[in-house]
mmCIF file of C-alpha atoms and ligand atoms in Angstrom:
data_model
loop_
_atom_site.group_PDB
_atom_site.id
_atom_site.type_symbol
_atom_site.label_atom_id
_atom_site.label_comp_id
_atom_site.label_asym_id
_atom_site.label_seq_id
_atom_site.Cartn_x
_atom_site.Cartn_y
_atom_site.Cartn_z
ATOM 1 C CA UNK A 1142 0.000 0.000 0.000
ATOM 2 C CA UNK A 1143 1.370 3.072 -1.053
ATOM 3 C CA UNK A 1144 1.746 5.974 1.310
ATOM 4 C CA UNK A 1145 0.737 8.583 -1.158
ATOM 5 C CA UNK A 1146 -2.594 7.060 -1.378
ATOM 6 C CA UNK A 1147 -3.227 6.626 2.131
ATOM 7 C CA UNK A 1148 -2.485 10.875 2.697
ATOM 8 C CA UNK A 1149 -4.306 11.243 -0.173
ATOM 9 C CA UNK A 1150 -6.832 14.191 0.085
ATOM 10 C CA UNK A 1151 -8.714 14.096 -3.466
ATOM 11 C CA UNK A 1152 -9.669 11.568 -5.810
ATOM 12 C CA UNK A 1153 -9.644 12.077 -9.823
ATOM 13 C CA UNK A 1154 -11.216 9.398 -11.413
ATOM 14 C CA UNK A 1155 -11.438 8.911 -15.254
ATOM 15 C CA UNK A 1156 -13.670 7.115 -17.431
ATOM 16 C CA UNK A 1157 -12.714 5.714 -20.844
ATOM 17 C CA UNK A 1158 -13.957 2.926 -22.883
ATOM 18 C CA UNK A 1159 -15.238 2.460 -26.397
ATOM 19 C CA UNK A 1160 -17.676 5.242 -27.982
ATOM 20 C CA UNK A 1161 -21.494 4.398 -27.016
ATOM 21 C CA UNK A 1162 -21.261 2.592 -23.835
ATOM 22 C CA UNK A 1163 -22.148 4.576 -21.774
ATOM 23 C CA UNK A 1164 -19.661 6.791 -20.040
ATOM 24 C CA UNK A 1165 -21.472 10.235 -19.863
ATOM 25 C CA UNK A 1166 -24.563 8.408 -19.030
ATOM 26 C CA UNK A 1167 -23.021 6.861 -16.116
ATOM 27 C CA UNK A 1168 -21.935 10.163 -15.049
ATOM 28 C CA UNK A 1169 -24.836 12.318 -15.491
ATOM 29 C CA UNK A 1170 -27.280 8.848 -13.951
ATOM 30 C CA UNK A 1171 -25.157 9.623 -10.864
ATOM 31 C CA UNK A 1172 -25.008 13.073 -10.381
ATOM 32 C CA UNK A 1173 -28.724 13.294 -10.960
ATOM 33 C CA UNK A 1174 -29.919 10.212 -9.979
ATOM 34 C CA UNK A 1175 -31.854 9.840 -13.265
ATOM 35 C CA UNK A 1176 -31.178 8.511 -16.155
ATOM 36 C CA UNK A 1177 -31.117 11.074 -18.846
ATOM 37 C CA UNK A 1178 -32.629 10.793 -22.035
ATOM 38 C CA UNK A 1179 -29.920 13.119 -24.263
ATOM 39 C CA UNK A 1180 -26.351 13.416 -23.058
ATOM 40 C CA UNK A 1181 -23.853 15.710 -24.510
ATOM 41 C CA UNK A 1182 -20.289 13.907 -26.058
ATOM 42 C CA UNK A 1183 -18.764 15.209 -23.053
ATOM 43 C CA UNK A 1184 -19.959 15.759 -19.647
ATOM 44 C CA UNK A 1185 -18.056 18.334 -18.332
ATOM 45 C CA UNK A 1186 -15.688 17.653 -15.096
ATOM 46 C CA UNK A 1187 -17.843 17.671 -11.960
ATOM 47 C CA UNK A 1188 -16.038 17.807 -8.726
ATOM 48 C CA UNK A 1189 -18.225 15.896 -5.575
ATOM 49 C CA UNK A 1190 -17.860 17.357 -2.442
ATOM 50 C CA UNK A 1191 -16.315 15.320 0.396
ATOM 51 C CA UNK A 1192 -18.859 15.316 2.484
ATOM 52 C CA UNK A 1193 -21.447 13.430 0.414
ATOM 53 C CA UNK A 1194 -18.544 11.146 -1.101
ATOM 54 C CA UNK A 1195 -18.649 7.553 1.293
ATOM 55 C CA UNK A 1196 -15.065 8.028 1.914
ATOM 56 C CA UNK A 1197 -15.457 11.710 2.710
ATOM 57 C CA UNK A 1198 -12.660 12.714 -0.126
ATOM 58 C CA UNK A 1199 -13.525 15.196 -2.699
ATOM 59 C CA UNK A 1200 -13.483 13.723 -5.730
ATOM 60 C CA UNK A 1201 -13.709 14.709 -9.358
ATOM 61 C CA UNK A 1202 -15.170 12.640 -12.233
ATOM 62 C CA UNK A 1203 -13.862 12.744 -15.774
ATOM 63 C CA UNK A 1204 -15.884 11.976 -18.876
ATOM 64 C CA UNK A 1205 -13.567 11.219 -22.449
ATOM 65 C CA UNK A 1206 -14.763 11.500 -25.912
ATOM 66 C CA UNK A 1207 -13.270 10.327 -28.826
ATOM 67 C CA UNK A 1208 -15.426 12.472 -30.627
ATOM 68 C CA UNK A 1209 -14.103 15.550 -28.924
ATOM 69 C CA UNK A 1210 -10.653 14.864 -27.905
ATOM 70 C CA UNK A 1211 -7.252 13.958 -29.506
ATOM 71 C CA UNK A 1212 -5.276 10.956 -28.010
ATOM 72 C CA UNK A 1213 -2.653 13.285 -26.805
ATOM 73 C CA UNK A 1214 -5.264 14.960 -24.253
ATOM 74 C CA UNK A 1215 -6.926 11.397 -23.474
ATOM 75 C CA UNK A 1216 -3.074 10.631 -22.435
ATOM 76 C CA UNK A 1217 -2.849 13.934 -19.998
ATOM 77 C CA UNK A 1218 -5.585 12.670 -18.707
ATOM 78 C CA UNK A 1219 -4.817 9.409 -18.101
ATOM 79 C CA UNK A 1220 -1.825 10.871 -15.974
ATOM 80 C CA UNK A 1221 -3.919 12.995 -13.777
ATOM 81 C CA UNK A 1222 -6.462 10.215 -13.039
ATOM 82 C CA UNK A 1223 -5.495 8.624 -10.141
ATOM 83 C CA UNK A 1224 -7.933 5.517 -10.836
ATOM 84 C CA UNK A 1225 -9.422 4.680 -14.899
ATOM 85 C CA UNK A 1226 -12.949 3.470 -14.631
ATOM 86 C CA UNK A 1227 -12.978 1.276 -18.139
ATOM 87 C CA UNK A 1228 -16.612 1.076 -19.000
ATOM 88 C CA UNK A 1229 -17.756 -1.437 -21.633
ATOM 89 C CA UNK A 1230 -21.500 -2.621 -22.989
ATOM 90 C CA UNK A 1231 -22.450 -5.688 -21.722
ATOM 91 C CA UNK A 1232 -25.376 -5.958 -24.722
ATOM 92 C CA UNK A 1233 -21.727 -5.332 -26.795
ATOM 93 C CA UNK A 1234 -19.395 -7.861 -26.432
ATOM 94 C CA UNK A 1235 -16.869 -6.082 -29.034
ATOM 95 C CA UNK A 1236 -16.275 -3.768 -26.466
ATOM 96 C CA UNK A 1237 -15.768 -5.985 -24.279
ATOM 97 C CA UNK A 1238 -13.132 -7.707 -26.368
ATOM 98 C CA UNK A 1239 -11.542 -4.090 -26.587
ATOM 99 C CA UNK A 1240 -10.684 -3.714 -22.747
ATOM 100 C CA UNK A 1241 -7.610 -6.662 -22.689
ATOM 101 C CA UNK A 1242 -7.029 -6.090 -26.862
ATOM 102 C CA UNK A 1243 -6.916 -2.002 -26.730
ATOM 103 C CA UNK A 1244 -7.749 0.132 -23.637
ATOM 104 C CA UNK A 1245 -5.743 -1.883 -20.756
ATOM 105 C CA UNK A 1246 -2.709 -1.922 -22.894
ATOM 106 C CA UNK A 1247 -2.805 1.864 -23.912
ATOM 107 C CA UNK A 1248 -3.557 2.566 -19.888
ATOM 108 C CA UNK A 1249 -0.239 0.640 -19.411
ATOM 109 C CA UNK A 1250 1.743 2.230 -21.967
ATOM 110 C CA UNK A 1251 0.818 5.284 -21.319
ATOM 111 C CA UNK A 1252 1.176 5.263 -17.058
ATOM 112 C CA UNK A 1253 4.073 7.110 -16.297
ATOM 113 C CA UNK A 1254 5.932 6.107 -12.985
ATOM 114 C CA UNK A 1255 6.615 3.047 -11.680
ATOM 115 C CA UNK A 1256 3.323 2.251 -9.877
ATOM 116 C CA UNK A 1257 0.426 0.184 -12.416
ATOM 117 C CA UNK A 1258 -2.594 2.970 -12.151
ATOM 118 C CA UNK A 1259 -5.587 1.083 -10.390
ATOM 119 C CA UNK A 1260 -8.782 0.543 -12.839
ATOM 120 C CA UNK A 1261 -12.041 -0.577 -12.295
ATOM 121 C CA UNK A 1262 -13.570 -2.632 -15.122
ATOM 122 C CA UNK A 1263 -17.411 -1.371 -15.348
ATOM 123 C CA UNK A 1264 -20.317 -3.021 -17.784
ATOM 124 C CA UNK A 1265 -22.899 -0.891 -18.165
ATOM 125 C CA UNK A 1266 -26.492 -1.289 -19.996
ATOM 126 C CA UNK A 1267 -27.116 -4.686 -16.996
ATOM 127 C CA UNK A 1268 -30.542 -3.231 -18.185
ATOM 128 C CA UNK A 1269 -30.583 -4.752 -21.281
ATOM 129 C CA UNK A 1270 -29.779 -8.436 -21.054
ATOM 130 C CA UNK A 1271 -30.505 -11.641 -18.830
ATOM 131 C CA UNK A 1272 -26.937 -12.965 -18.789
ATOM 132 C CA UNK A 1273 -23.423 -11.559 -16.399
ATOM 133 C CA UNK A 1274 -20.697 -11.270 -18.135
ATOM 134 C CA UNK A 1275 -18.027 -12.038 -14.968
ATOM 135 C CA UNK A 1276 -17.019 -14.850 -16.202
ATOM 136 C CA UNK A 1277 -15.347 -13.130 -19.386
ATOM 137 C CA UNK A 1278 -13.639 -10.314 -17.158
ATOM 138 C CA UNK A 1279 -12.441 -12.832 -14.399
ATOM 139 C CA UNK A 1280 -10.438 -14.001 -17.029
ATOM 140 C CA UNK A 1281 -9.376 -10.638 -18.125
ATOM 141 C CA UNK A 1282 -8.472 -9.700 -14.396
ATOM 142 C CA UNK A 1283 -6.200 -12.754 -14.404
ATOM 143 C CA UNK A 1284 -3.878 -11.330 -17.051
ATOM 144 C CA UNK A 1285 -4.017 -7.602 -15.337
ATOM 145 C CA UNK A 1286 -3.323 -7.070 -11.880
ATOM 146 C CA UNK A 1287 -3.885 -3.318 -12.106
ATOM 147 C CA UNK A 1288 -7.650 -4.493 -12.415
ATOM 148 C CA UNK A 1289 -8.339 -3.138 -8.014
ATOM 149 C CA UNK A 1290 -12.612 -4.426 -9.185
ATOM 150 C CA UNK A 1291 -15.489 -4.839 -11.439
ATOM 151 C CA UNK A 1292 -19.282 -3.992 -10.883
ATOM 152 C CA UNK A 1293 -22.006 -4.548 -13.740
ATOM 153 C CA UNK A 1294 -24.211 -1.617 -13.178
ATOM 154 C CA UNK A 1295 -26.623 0.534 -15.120
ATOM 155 C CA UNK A 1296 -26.878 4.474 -15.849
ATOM 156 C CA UNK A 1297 -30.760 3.642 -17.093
ATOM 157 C CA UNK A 1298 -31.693 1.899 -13.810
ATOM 158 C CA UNK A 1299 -29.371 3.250 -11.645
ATOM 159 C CA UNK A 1300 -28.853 -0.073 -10.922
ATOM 160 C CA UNK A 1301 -24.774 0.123 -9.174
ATOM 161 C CA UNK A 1302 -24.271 3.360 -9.710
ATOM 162 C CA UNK A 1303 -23.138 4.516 -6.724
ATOM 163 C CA UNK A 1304 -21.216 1.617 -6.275
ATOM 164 C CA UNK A 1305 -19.529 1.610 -9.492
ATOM 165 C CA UNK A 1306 -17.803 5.452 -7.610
ATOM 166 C CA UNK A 1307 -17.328 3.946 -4.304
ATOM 167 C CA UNK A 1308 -14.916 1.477 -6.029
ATOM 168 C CA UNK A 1309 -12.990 3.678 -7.432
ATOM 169 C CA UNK A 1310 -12.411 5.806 -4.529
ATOM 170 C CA UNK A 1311 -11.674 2.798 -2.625
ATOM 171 C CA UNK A 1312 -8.644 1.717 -5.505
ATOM 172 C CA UNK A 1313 -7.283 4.260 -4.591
ATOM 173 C CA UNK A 1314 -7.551 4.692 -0.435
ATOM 174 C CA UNK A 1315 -7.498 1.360 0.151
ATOM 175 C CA UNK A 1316 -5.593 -0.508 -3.261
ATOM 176 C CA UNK A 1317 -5.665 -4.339 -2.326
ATOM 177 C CA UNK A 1318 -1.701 -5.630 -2.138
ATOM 178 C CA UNK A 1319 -0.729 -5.997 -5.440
ATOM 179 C CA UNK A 1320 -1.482 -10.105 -7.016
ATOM 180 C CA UNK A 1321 2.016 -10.075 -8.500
ATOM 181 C CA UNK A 1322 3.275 -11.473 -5.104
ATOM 182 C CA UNK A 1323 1.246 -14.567 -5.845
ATOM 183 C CA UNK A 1324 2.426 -14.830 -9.613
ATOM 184 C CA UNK A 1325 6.103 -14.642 -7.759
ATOM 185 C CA UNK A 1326 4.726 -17.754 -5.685
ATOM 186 C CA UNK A 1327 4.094 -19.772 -9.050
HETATM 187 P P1 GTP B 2863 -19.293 8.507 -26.469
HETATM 188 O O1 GTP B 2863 -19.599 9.931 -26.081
HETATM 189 O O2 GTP B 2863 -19.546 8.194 -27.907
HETATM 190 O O3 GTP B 2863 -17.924 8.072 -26.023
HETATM 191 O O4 GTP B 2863 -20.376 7.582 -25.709
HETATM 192 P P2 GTP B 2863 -20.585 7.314 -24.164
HETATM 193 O O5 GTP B 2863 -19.784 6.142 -23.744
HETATM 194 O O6 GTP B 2863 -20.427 8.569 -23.377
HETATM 195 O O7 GTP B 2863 -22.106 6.822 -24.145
HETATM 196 P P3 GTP B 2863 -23.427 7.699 -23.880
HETATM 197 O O8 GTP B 2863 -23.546 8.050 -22.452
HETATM 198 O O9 GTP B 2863 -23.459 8.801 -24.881
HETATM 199 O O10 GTP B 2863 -24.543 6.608 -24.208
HETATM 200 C C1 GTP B 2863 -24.658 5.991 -25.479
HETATM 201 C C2 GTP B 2863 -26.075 5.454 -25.648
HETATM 202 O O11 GTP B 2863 -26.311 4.383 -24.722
HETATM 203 C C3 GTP B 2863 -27.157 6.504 -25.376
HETATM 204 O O12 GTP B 2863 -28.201 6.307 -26.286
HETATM 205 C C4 GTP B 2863 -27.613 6.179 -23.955
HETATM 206 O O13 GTP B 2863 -28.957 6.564 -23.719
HETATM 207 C C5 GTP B 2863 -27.466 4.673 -23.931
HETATM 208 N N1 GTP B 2863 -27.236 4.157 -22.565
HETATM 209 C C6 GTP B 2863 -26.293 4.584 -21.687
HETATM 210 N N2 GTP B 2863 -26.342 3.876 -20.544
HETATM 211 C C7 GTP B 2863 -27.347 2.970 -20.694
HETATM 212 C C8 GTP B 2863 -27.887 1.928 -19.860
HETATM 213 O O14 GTP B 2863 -27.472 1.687 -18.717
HETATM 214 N N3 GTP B 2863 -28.901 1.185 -20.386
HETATM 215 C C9 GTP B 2863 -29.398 1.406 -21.629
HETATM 216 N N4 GTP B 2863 -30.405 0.615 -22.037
HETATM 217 N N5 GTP B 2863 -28.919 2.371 -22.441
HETATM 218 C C10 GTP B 2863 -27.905 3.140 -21.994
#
């Protein structure tokens, strides 16, 4: 457990993932606590107040769209966050596909410093089909230890939303010891 993160008074967390899954949605579902009907590419950077935050840490919420951003300023970003929230589809199992083939590996290339940023793997739309798709990411979370949790949630329902936050506040308070110490075991 790092010390930074323990003394850590703030919390930036960023969401990326594939165009259409949901990202602003998620943002705007939890700010408002409704699911809106029209989003905007890009929600613009809301900042919660500690004192309604479950780990009483103010923390700000980053939306990214491809549509409205070059790579270069997805990559500052991705060194401010302090946690990536990597949203797929769950009705969209190409994005899915896209989290160990594209966005995990750019996160890692891209991480400056020695310490693996923590993400949270998020499926969003739960809303729209009868099946989990766990089974898929446990897999995924085998092959990247950066992966801190995963929640299947929805910004139409609500269903996890709040959750889906808390977990990535908690990455960063209180990261789990890193699994590499049991890969050294194998
Ligand atoms: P980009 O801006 O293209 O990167 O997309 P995004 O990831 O921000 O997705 P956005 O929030 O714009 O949502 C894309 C579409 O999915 C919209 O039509 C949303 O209404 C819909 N949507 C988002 N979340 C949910 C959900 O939980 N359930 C369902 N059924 N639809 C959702």
């Amino acid at each position: 457990v790092s010390s930074s993160n323990l003394l850590r008074r703030n919390v930036r967390i960023l969401l990326i993932g594939d165009p259409g899954v949901g990202k602003t949605s998620l943002i705007l579902s939890l700010v408002s606590e409704e699911f809106p009907e029209e989003v905007p590419s890009k929600a613009e950077e809301i900042t919660i107040p500690a004192d309604v935050t479950p780990e009483h840490v103010p923390t700000n919420i980053v939306d990214y769209s491809a549509l409205e951003q070059s790579e270069e300023n997805l990559i500052e970003e991705l060194q401010k966050a302090h946690v990536v929230c990597v949203v797929y589809s769950v009705d969209d199992e190409n994005s899915l596909d896209r989290i160990s083939s594209y966005w995990l590996p750019f996160i890692r290339e891209h991480n400056q410093g020695e310490n693996r940023k923590p993400v949270v793997l998020v499926g969003n739309k739960i809303d729209l089909v009868d099946y989990s798709t766990i089974d898929h990411v446990l897999t995924i979370m085998e092959d990247f230890n950066e992966i801190e949790s995963c929640v299947e949630c929805s910004a139409k329902t609500l269903h996890n939303i709040s959750e889906m936050f808390y977990y990535a506040q908690k990455a960063v308070l209180h990261p789990t010891a890193p699994l590499y110490i049991m890969e050294e075991q194998d």
